[in-house]
Short mmCIF file of C-alpha atoms in Angstrom, two decimals:
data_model
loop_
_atom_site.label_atom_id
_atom_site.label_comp_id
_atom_site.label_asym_id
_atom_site.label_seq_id
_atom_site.Cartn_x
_atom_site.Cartn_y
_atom_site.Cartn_z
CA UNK P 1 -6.40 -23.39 -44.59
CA UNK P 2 -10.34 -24.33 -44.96
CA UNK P 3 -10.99 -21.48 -42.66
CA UNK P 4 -8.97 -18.76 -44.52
CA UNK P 5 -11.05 -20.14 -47.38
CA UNK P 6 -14.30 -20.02 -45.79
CA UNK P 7 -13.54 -16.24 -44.52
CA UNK P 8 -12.68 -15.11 -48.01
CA UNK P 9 -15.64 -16.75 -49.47
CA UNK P 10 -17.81 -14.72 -46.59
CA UNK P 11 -15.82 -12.09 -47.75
CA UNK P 12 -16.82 -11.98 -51.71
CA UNK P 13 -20.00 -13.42 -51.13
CA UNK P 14 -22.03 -11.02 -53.38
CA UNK P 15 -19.35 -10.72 -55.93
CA UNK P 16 -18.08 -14.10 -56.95
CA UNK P 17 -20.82 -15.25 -59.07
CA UNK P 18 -19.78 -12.54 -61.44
CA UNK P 19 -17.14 -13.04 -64.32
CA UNK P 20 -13.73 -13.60 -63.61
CA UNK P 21 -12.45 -10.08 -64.88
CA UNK P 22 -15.20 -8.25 -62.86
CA UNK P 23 -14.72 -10.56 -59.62
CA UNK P 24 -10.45 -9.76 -59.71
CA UNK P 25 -11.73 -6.08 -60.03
CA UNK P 26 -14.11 -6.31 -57.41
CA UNK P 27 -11.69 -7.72 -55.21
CA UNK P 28 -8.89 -5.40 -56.26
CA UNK P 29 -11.32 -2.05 -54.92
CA UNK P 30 -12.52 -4.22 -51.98
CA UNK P 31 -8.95 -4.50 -50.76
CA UNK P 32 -8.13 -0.72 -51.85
CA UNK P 33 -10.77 0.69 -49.23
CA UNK P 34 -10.12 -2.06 -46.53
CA UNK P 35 -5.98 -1.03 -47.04
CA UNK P 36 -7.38 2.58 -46.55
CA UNK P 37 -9.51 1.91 -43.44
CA UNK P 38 -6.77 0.27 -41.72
CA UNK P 39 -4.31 2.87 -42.35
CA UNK P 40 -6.66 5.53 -40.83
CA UNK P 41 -7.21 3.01 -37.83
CA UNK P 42 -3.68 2.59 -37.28
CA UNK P 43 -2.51 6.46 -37.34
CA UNK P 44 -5.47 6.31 -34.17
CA UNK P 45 -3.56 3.83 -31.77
CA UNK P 46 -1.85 5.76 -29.16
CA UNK P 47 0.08 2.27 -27.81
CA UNK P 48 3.51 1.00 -28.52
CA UNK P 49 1.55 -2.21 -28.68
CA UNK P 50 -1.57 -2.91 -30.89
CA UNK P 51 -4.02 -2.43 -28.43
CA UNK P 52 -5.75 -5.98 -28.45
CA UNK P 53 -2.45 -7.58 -27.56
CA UNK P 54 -1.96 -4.61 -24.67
CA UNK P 55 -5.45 -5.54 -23.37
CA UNK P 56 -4.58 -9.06 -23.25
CA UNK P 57 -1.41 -8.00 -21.47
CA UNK P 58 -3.14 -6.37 -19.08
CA UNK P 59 -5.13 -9.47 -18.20
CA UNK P 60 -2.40 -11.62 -17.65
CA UNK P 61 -0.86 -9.21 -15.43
CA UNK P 62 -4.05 -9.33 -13.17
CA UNK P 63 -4.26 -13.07 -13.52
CA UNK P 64 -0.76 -13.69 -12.33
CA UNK P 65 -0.72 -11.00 -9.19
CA UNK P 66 -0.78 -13.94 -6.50
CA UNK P 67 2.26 -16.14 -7.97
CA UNK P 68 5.21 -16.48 -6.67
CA UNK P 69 8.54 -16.73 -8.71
CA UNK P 70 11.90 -18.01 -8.22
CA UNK P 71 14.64 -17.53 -9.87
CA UNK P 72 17.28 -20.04 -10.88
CA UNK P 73 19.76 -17.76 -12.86
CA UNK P 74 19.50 -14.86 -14.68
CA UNK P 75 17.43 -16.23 -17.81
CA UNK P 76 15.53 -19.59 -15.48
CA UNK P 77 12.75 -19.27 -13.27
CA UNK P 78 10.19 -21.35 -11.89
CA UNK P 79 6.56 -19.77 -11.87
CA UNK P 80 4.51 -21.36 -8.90
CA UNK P 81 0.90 -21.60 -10.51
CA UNK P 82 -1.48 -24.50 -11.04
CA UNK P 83 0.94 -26.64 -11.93
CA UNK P 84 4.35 -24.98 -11.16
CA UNK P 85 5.71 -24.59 -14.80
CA UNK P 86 9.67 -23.19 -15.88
CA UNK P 87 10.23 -20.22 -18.41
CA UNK P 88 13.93 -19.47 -20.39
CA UNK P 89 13.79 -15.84 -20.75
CA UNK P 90 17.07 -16.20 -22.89
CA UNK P 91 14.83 -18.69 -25.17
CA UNK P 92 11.94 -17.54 -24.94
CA UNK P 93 10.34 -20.49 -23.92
CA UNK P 94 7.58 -21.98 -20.93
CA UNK P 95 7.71 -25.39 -20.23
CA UNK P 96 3.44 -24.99 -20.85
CA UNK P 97 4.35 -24.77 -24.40
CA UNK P 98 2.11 -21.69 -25.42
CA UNK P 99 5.19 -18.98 -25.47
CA UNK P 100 6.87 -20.97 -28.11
CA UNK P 101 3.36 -21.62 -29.91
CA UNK P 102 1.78 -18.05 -30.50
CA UNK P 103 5.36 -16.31 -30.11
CA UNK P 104 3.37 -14.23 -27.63
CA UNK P 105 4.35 -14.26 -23.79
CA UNK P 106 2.57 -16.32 -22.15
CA UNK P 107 0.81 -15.56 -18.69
CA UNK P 108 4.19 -17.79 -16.75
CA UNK P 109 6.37 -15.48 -19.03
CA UNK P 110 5.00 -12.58 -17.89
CA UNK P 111 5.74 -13.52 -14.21
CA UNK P 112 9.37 -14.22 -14.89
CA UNK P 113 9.69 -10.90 -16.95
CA UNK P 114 8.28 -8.72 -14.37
CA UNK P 115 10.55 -10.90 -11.72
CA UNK P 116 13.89 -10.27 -13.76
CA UNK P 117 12.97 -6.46 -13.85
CA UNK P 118 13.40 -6.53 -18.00
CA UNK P 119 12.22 -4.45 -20.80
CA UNK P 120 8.92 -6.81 -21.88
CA UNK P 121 8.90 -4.99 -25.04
CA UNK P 122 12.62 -6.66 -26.15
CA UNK P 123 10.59 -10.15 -25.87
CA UNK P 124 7.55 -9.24 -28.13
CA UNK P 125 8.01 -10.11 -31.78
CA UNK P 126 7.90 -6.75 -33.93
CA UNK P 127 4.45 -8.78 -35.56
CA UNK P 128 2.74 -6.92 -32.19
CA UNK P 129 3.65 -3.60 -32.59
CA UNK P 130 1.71 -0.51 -34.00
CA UNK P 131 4.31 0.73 -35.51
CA UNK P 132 4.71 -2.84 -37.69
CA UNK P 133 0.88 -2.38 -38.46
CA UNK P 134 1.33 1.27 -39.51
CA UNK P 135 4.28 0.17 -42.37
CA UNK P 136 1.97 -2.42 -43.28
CA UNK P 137 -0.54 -0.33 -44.64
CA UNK P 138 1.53 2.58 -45.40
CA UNK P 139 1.28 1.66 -49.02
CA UNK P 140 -1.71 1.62 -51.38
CA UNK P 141 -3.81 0.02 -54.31
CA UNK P 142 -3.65 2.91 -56.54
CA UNK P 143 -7.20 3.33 -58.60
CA UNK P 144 -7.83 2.04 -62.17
CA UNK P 145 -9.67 4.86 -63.97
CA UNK P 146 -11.31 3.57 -67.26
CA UNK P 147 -11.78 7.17 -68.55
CA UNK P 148 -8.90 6.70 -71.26
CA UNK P 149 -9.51 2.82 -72.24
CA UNK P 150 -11.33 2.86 -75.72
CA UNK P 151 -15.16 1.99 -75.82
CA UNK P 152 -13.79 1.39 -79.74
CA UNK P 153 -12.66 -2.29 -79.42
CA UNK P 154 -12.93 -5.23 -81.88
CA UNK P 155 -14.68 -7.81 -79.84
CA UNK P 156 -13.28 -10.68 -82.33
CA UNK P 157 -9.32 -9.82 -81.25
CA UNK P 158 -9.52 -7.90 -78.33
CA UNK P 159 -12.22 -9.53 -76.13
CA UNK P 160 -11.96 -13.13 -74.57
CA UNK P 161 -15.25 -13.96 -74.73
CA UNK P 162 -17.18 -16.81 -72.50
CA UNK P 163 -17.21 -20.65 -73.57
CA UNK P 164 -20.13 -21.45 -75.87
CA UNK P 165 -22.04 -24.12 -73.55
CA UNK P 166 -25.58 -24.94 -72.58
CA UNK P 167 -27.42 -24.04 -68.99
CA UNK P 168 -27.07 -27.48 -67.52
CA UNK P 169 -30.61 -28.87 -66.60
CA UNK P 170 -31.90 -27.81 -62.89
CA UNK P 171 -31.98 -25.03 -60.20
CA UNK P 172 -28.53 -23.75 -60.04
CA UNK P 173 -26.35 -24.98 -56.42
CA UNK P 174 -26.76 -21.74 -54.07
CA UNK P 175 -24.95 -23.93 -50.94
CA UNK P 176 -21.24 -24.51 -51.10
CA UNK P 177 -19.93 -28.01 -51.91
CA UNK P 178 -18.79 -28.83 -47.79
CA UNK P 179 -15.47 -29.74 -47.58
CA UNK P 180 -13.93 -33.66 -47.18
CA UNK P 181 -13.94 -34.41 -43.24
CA UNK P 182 -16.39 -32.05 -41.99
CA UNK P 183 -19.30 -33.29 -39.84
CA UNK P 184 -22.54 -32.60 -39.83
CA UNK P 185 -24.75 -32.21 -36.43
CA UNK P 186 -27.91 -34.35 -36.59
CA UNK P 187 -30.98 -33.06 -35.56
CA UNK P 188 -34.46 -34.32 -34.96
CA UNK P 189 -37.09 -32.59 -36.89
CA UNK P 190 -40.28 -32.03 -34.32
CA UNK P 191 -42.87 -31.90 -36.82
CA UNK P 192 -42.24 -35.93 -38.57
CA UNK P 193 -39.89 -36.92 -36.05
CA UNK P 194 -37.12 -37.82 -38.48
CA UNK P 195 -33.24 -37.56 -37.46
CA UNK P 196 -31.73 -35.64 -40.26
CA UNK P 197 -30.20 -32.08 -41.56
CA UNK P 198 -33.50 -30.89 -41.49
CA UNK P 199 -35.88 -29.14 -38.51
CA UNK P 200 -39.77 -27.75 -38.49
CA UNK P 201 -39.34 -24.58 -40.55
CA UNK P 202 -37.55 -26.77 -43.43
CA UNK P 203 -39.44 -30.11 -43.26
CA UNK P 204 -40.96 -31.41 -46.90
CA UNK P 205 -41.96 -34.98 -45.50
CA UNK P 206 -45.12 -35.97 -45.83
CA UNK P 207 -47.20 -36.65 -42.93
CA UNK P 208 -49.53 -39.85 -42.14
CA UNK P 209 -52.68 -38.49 -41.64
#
């Protein structure tokens, strides 16, 4: 979750220091172009699968040329790689653990697919497929045209203005408040030799002359 909130923050960096209704609209346009890039994008693929997954397919294919397989039954098989793991076809599961994890075949998957002579495409979930990306941006934001909203308006009723407060004393924070847990690397600063957050380029310690 901190990392979806760090990329979003990345994301608005130059527009959430501005009021709240200006930020939402900000966002709101922000989305309607990115919606509209990745529809174009999409309508481009010429692969059943989104082509990031189909080049990772296409490296676990080369990476699993020299196993052997052997089958059990028709949904067990035992992939001999470094160490010799089991996949369930039926369950879509690998005894490595990663299948059932990303919901992706993993590399030992691939083997026993290939082995059993199957459709890999009825073992991908529909999350990988262009045509799921294309119906996810097939929709759009539709524009919000101020040309008919009144420049007329009585600020007293119809305008939520700000709090009334003072500027608090000091330089306003520019760095965001780090989150509970996270660790900070320490560094020694070459030019007063002090362990710290700090290095050369940033140093304000005085030095004993």
């Amino acid at each position: 979750m901190s990392n979806l909130v760090e990329s979003f923050n990345s994301w608005i960096k130059k527009e959430r220091r501005l009021p709240i209704t200006q930020l939402v609209d900000r966002i709101r346009v922000k989305l309607m172009d990115q919606m509209s890039d990745r529809r174009d994008l999409g309508l481009k693929w010429e692969t059943v699968i989104c082509p990031k997954k189909d080049r990772k397919l296409g490296e676990l294919f080369t990476l699993s040329k020299t196993w052997n397989v052997v089958r059990s039954n028709d949904e067990l098989y035992e992939v001999h790689s470094d160490p010799f793991v089991s996949v369930h076809i039926g369950r879509r599961t690998c005894s490595c653990g990663e299948w059932q994890i990303n919901s992706f075949p993993c590399v030992h998957a691939l083997c026993a697919l290939k082995r059993s002579k199957r459709n890999l495409n009825d073992y991908l979930e529909r999350y990988y497929f262009t045509e799921t990306y294309r119906e996810v941006y097939v929709k759009c934001i539709n524009p919000i045209p101020t040309i008919w909203k009144t420049a007329d308006l009585d600020y007293c009723k119809d305008v939520l203005l700000p709090p009334l407060c003072k500027r608090p004393p000091g330089r306003p924070r520019t760095k965001r408040i780090p989150s509970t847990g996270i660790k900070t690397r320490k560094i020694t600063c070459s030019r007063c030799g002090k362990v710290g957050t700090h290095n050369r380029s940033t140093c304000t310690e005085p030095l004993e002359i």
